[in-house]
Amino acid sequence: MPHNGFVSLVGAGPGDIDHVTLGALKALQTAQALLYDALVSEDILSLAPQRCVKICVGKRGDRLSVSQDKTNALMVRLAQKGLQVVRLKGGDPSVFGRVEEERLYLEQHGIDHKTLPGVTAASAAAAQFSFPLTHRGEARSVTFLTGRTKDGAIDLRHESLNDPMASLVFYMSSHNAAHIESSLLKAGRSKQTPVVIIENAGRPEGQMRTGALDDLARLVDHAAFSGPVLLGVGSAFGYARQTLVQRQVLPVATRSGMR
Ligand code: SAH
């Protein structure tokens, strides 16, 4: 049956509307069906027309609201009806976003698609808390890793682990902080390696905790997180600071523990 349905796989950025690209805005404004992740905020969803069908297919950690298979099937079904479908993902679709699984499924079903990038959480965190991810002479690479794999195991055999010039950013990993700390120390990273723990990066309520690698698990344990969390390990994170905007919104007690 002929149809002109199309799927745009769009990055929404880490939550704040200011991080939505003009490309994403245009795709949202012309969307007829919107399938969105749990991490996408209300004000971003409201950029889509009122008559647009909006379905949350989001996942937060282990809590699956809609399985990946169902999301794939839904995208295809809506596109086969001839609709302009936007599959809206938190951050950048190409970073821990399962985008390739969705593209392959669309192709198997003959659905045209395009991908629009977004600001990944690590970039938003770096801007918000004024640290570089790479820094000349100190941090020559940045690696995005995850503490969560398909089968639930964590695999930290990676050559950048023991390179003191590598910045490591862990996504979906706050539950594995103790394992990350011990693996990195075992791999030869110095105990004093700076670490940052950033919750709700890129949003007004963004919070940062800083410390050293041998304190990572304790710092994570003492925090009661309600939003998404990134862990950063490496010398570049030693430059992290509260920006003027952050200083104005954070209470004094929170600030005193920070560098
Ligand atoms: N595609 C997304 C990542 C999806 S994986 C991106 O590019 O950012 C989900 C994980 O991303 C979360 O468990 C958390 O580790 C991280 N994350 C997403 N948004 C975040 C935010 N605003 N602040 C901190 N971490 C975030």
GROMACS .gro file of C-alpha atoms and ligand atoms in nm:
model
  285
    1MET     CA    1   0.000   0.000   0.000
    2PRO     CA    2   0.159   0.337  -0.098
    3HIS     CA    3   0.223   0.592   0.174
    4ASN     CA    4   0.436   0.903   0.215
    5GLY     CA    5   0.508   0.848   0.581
    6PHE     CA    6   0.845   0.955   0.707
    7VAL     CA    7   1.028   0.921   1.038
    8SER     CA    8   1.265   1.184   1.178
    9LEU     CA    9   1.487   1.055   1.457
   10VAL     CA   10   1.546   1.375   1.649
   11GLY     CA   11   1.772   1.471   1.939
   12ALA     CA   12   1.593   1.693   2.192
   13GLY     CA   13   1.903   1.778   2.397
   14PRO     CA   14   1.927   1.719   2.771
   15GLY     CA   15   1.600   1.886   2.874
   16ASP     CA   16   1.622   2.264   2.854
   17ILE     CA   17   1.436   2.417   2.561
   18ASP     CA   18   1.742   2.635   2.483
   19HIS     CA   19   1.927   2.323   2.366
   20VAL     CA   20   1.671   2.232   2.100
   21THR     CA   21   1.824   2.287   1.755
   22LEU     CA   22   1.644   2.481   1.483
   23GLY     CA   23   1.626   2.156   1.286
   24ALA     CA   24   1.455   1.980   1.575
   25LEU     CA   25   1.217   2.273   1.617
   26LYS     CA   26   1.115   2.257   1.249
   27ALA     CA   27   1.063   1.881   1.269
   28LEU     CA   28   0.850   1.919   1.583
   29GLN     CA   29   0.639   2.198   1.434
   30THR     CA   30   0.542   1.979   1.138
   31ALA     CA   31   0.506   1.652   1.329
   32GLN     CA   32   0.182   1.459   1.297
   33ALA     CA   33   0.285   1.189   1.542
   34LEU     CA   34   0.540   1.219   1.818
   35LEU     CA   35   0.700   0.926   2.003
   36TYR     CA   36   0.908   1.063   2.287
   37ASP     CA   37   1.146   0.948   2.559
   38ALA     CA   38   1.084   0.990   2.932
   39LEU     CA   39   1.367   1.244   2.959
   40VAL     CA   40   1.205   1.492   2.719
   41SER     CA   41   1.052   1.790   2.901
   42GLU     CA   42   0.697   1.923   2.875
   43ASP     CA   43   0.793   2.257   2.721
   44ILE     CA   44   0.978   2.079   2.441
   45LEU     CA   45   0.676   1.856   2.375
   46SER     CA   46   0.459   2.165   2.352
   47LEU     CA   47   0.655   2.274   2.042
   48ALA     CA   48   0.458   2.012   1.846
   49PRO     CA   49   0.113   2.113   1.718
   50GLN     CA   50  -0.181   2.042   1.950
   51ARG     CA   51  -0.339   1.805   1.703
   52CYS     CA   52  -0.020   1.595   1.685
   53VAL     CA   53  -0.055   1.249   1.841
   54LYS     CA   54   0.190   1.235   2.135
   55ILE     CA   55   0.295   0.900   2.280
   56CYS     CA   56   0.549   0.848   2.558
   57VAL     CA   57   0.765   0.545   2.483
   58GLY     CA   58   1.024   0.644   2.739
   59LYS     CA   59   1.258   0.439   2.944
   60ARG     CA   60   1.415   0.542   3.274
   61GLY     CA   61   1.680   0.298   3.389
   62ASP     CA   62   1.517  -0.041   3.443
   63ARG     CA   63   1.166   0.098   3.426
   64LEU     CA   64   1.045   0.023   3.076
   65SER     CA   65   0.720   0.188   2.983
   66VAL     CA   66   0.715   0.058   2.626
   67SER     CA   67   0.948  -0.213   2.497
   68GLN     CA   68   1.186  -0.135   2.211
   69ASP     CA   69   0.996  -0.382   1.989
   70LYS     CA   70   0.669  -0.201   2.052
   71THR     CA   71   0.830   0.138   1.986
   72ASN     CA   72   0.969   0.009   1.656
   73ALA     CA   73   0.635  -0.136   1.553
   74LEU     CA   74   0.453   0.184   1.649
   75MET     CA   75   0.689   0.401   1.442
   76VAL     CA   76   0.633   0.183   1.137
   77ARG     CA   77   0.256   0.167   1.184
   78LEU     CA   78   0.224   0.546   1.211
   79ALA     CA   79   0.450   0.605   0.910
   80GLN     CA   80   0.255   0.350   0.704
   81LYS     CA   81  -0.055   0.559   0.770
   82GLY     CA   82   0.125   0.836   0.579
   83LEU     CA   83   0.211   1.044   0.886
   84GLN     CA   84   0.519   1.260   0.948
   85VAL     CA   85   0.651   1.088   1.259
   86VAL     CA   86   0.903   1.239   1.498
   87ARG     CA   87   1.088   0.996   1.723
   88LEU     CA   88   1.217   1.239   1.986
   89LYS     CA   89   1.508   1.125   2.197
   90GLY     CA   90   1.686   1.280   2.494
   91GLY     CA   91   2.028   1.431   2.419
   92ASP     CA   92   2.183   1.313   2.095
   93PRO     CA   93   2.019   1.011   1.927
   94SER     CA   94   2.361   0.868   1.837
   95VAL     CA   95   2.484   0.854   2.198
   96PHE     CA   96   2.334   0.559   2.388
   97GLY     CA   97   2.012   0.628   2.201
   98ARG     CA   98   1.942   0.294   2.026
   99VAL     CA   99   1.916   0.493   1.706
  100GLU     CA  100   2.073   0.228   1.487
  101GLU     CA  101   1.823  -0.037   1.603
  102GLU     CA  102   1.541   0.196   1.503
  103ARG     CA  103   1.694   0.295   1.167
  104LEU     CA  104   1.752  -0.071   1.071
  105TYR     CA  105   1.394  -0.158   1.163
  106LEU     CA  106   1.259   0.132   0.956
  107GLU     CA  107   1.471   0.023   0.659
  108GLN     CA  108   1.351  -0.337   0.690
  109HIS     CA  109   0.999  -0.199   0.656
  110GLY     CA  110   1.076   0.037   0.368
  111ILE     CA  111   1.023   0.357   0.570
  112ASP     CA  112   1.231   0.665   0.478
  113HIS     CA  113   1.401   0.838   0.766
  114LYS     CA  114   1.651   1.102   0.865
  115THR     CA  115   1.840   1.173   1.186
  116LEU     CA  116   1.879   1.515   1.347
  117PRO     CA  117   2.154   1.552   1.609
  118GLY     CA  118   2.106   1.694   1.957
  119VAL     CA  119   2.323   1.821   2.241
  120THR     CA  120   2.443   1.521   2.439
  121ALA     CA  121   2.428   1.539   2.820
  122ALA     CA  122   2.810   1.547   2.852
  123SER     CA  123   2.835   1.860   2.634
  124ALA     CA  124   2.559   2.033   2.826
  125ALA     CA  125   2.725   1.944   3.158
  126ALA     CA  126   3.062   2.075   3.037
  127ALA     CA  127   2.907   2.407   2.937
  128GLN     CA  128   2.695   2.443   3.249
  129PHE     CA  129   2.976   2.373   3.492
  130SER     CA  130   3.257   2.528   3.288
  131PHE     CA  131   3.493   2.238   3.234
  132PRO     CA  132   3.646   2.113   2.910
  133LEU     CA  133   3.605   1.754   2.792
  134THR     CA  134   3.943   1.777   2.618
  135HIS     CA  135   4.220   2.014   2.719
  136ARG     CA  136   4.548   2.072   2.538
  137GLY     CA  137   4.832   1.889   2.711
  138GLU     CA  138   4.604   1.738   2.977
  139ALA     CA  139   4.309   1.558   2.824
  140ARG     CA  140   4.364   1.437   2.469
  141SER     CA  141   4.058   1.218   2.435
  142VAL     CA  142   3.709   1.182   2.569
  143THR     CA  143   3.529   0.850   2.595
  144PHE     CA  144   3.158   0.805   2.653
  145LEU     CA  145   3.095   0.479   2.838
  146THR     CA  146   2.803   0.311   3.003
  147GLY     CA  147   2.775   0.109   3.320
  148ARG     CA  148   2.469  -0.060   3.181
  149THR     CA  149   2.485  -0.316   2.903
  150LYS     CA  150   2.220  -0.523   2.726
  151ASP     CA  151   2.262  -0.817   2.964
  152GLY     CA  152   2.303  -0.597   3.273
  153ALA     CA  153   2.675  -0.673   3.313
  154ILE     CA  154   2.933  -0.397   3.331
  155ASP     CA  155   3.243  -0.432   3.117
  156LEU     CA  156   3.517  -0.184   3.189
  157ARG     CA  157   3.799  -0.330   2.981
  158HIS     CA  158   3.880  -0.025   2.779
  159GLU     CA  159   4.221   0.112   2.686
  160SER     CA  160   4.134   0.468   2.795
  161LEU     CA  161   4.070   0.355   3.153
  162ASN     CA  162   4.431   0.379   3.261
  163ASP     CA  163   4.532   0.671   3.037
  164PRO     CA  164   4.570   0.976   3.265
  165MET     CA  165   4.514   1.197   2.957
  166ALA     CA  166   4.169   1.051   2.882
  167SER     CA  167   3.842   1.202   3.003
  168LEU     CA  168   3.579   0.940   3.082
  169VAL     CA  169   3.210   1.020   3.090
  170PHE     CA  170   2.982   0.748   3.223
  171TYR     CA  171   2.617   0.744   3.117
  172MET     CA  172   2.355   0.532   3.298
  173SER     CA  173   2.613   0.442   3.558
  174SER     CA  174   2.536   0.596   3.897
  175HIS     CA  175   2.426   0.254   4.030
  176ASN     CA  176   2.770   0.118   3.938
  177ALA     CA  177   2.987   0.390   4.096
  178ALA     CA  178   3.160   0.152   4.339
  179HIS     CA  179   3.254  -0.085   4.058
  180ILE     CA  180   3.374   0.202   3.841
  181GLU     CA  181   3.585   0.343   4.123
  182SER     CA  182   3.754   0.011   4.202
  183SER     CA  183   3.807  -0.080   3.835
  184LEU     CA  184   3.971   0.253   3.756
  185LEU     CA  185   4.194   0.239   4.062
  186LYS     CA  186   4.290  -0.117   3.971
  187ALA     CA  187   4.363  -0.006   3.614
  188GLY     CA  188   4.615   0.241   3.754
  189ARG     CA  189   4.427   0.570   3.769
  190SER     CA  190   4.547   0.793   4.052
  191LYS     CA  191   4.331   0.818   4.365
  192GLN     CA  192   4.338   1.197   4.329
  193THR     CA  193   4.192   1.194   3.976
  194PRO     CA  194   3.916   1.458   3.977
  195VAL     CA  195   3.558   1.331   3.946
  196VAL     CA  196   3.229   1.510   3.891
  197ILE     CA  197   2.878   1.383   3.946
  198ILE     CA  198   2.623   1.584   3.756
  199GLU     CA  199   2.248   1.551   3.787
  200ASN     CA  200   2.005   1.718   3.548
  201ALA     CA  201   2.281   1.862   3.330
  202GLY     CA  202   2.177   2.149   3.107
  203ARG     CA  203   1.866   2.226   3.312
  204PRO     CA  204   1.811   2.510   3.559
  205GLU     CA  205   1.798   2.257   3.843
  206GLY     CA  206   2.135   2.107   3.736
  207GLN     CA  207   2.355   2.009   4.032
  208MET     CA  208   2.719   1.912   4.052
  209ARG     CA  209   2.923   1.733   4.316
  210THR     CA  210   3.301   1.719   4.288
  211GLY     CA  211   3.570   1.508   4.450
  212ALA     CA  212   3.848   1.258   4.387
  213LEU     CA  213   3.827   0.911   4.236
  214ASP     CA  214   3.875   0.727   4.567
  215ASP     CA  215   3.564   0.904   4.696
  216LEU     CA  216   3.339   0.846   4.394
  217ALA     CA  217   3.121   0.569   4.538
  218ARG     CA  218   3.075   0.753   4.869
  219LEU     CA  219   2.978   1.075   4.692
  220VAL     CA  220   2.721   0.890   4.480
  221ASP     CA  221   2.588   0.701   4.785
  222HIS     CA  222   2.530   1.024   4.974
  223ALA     CA  223   2.330   1.183   4.697
  224ALA     CA  224   1.959   1.121   4.659
  225PHE     CA  225   1.914   1.157   4.286
  226SER     CA  226   1.579   1.223   4.128
  227GLY     CA  227   1.702   1.317   3.778
  228PRO     CA  228   1.944   1.164   3.527
  229VAL     CA  229   2.309   1.149   3.632
  230LEU     CA  230   2.647   1.157   3.458
  231LEU     CA  231   2.981   1.066   3.612
  232GLY     CA  232   3.301   1.229   3.485
  233VAL     CA  233   3.650   1.101   3.566
  234GLY     CA  234   3.974   1.265   3.452
  235SER     CA  235   4.195   1.567   3.497
  236ALA     CA  236   3.976   1.790   3.278
  237PHE     CA  237   3.698   1.765   3.536
  238GLY     CA  238   3.925   1.936   3.787
  239TYR     CA  239   3.838   2.262   3.610
  240ALA     CA  240   3.468   2.229   3.695
  241ARG     CA  241   3.327   2.530   3.873
  242GLN     CA  242   2.993   2.676   3.968
  243THR     CA  243   2.909   2.942   3.713
  244LEU     CA  244   2.758   3.276   3.808
  245VAL     CA  245   2.409   3.152   3.726
  246GLN     CA  246   2.458   2.840   3.939
  247ARG     CA  247   2.595   3.041   4.230
  248GLN     CA  248   2.284   3.255   4.224
  249VAL     CA  249   2.043   2.963   4.239
  250LEU     CA  250   2.220   2.718   4.472
  251PRO     CA  251   2.180   2.752   4.849
  252VAL     CA  252   2.500   2.835   5.043
  253ALA     CA  253   2.509   2.497   5.221
  254THR     CA  254   2.525   2.314   4.886
  255ARG     CA  255   2.800   2.542   4.758
  256SER     CA  256   3.032   2.506   5.051
  257GLY     CA  257   3.114   2.145   4.963
  258MET     CA  258   3.225   2.241   4.614
  259ARG     CA  259   3.556   2.358   4.484
  260SAH     N1  260   2.112   1.016   2.417
  260SAH     C1  261   2.133   1.072   2.550
  260SAH     C2  262   2.176   0.964   2.647
  260SAH     C3  263   2.068   0.860   2.672
  260SAH     S1  264   2.115   0.739   2.787
  260SAH     C4  265   2.235   1.184   2.542
  260SAH     O1  266   2.297   1.202   2.437
  260SAH     O2  267   2.251   1.258   2.639
  260SAH     C5  268   2.043   0.805   2.935
  260SAH     C6  269   2.152   0.852   3.028
  260SAH     O3  270   2.204   0.976   2.981
  260SAH     C7  271   2.107   0.881   3.170
  260SAH     O4  272   2.105   0.763   3.248
  260SAH     C8  273   2.216   0.975   3.217
  260SAH     O5  274   2.336   0.905   3.248
  260SAH     C9  275   2.244   1.054   3.090
  260SAH     N2  276   2.167   1.179   3.086
  260SAH    C10  277   2.069   1.212   3.001
  260SAH     N3  278   2.024   1.337   3.024
  260SAH    C11  279   2.096   1.384   3.128
  260SAH    C12  280   2.098   1.506   3.199
  260SAH     N4  281   2.016   1.608   3.169
  260SAH     N5  282   2.187   1.518   3.302
  260SAH    C13  283   2.271   1.418   3.335
  260SAH     N6  284   2.273   1.301   3.269
  260SAH    C14  285   2.188   1.284   3.168
   0.00000   0.00000   0.00000
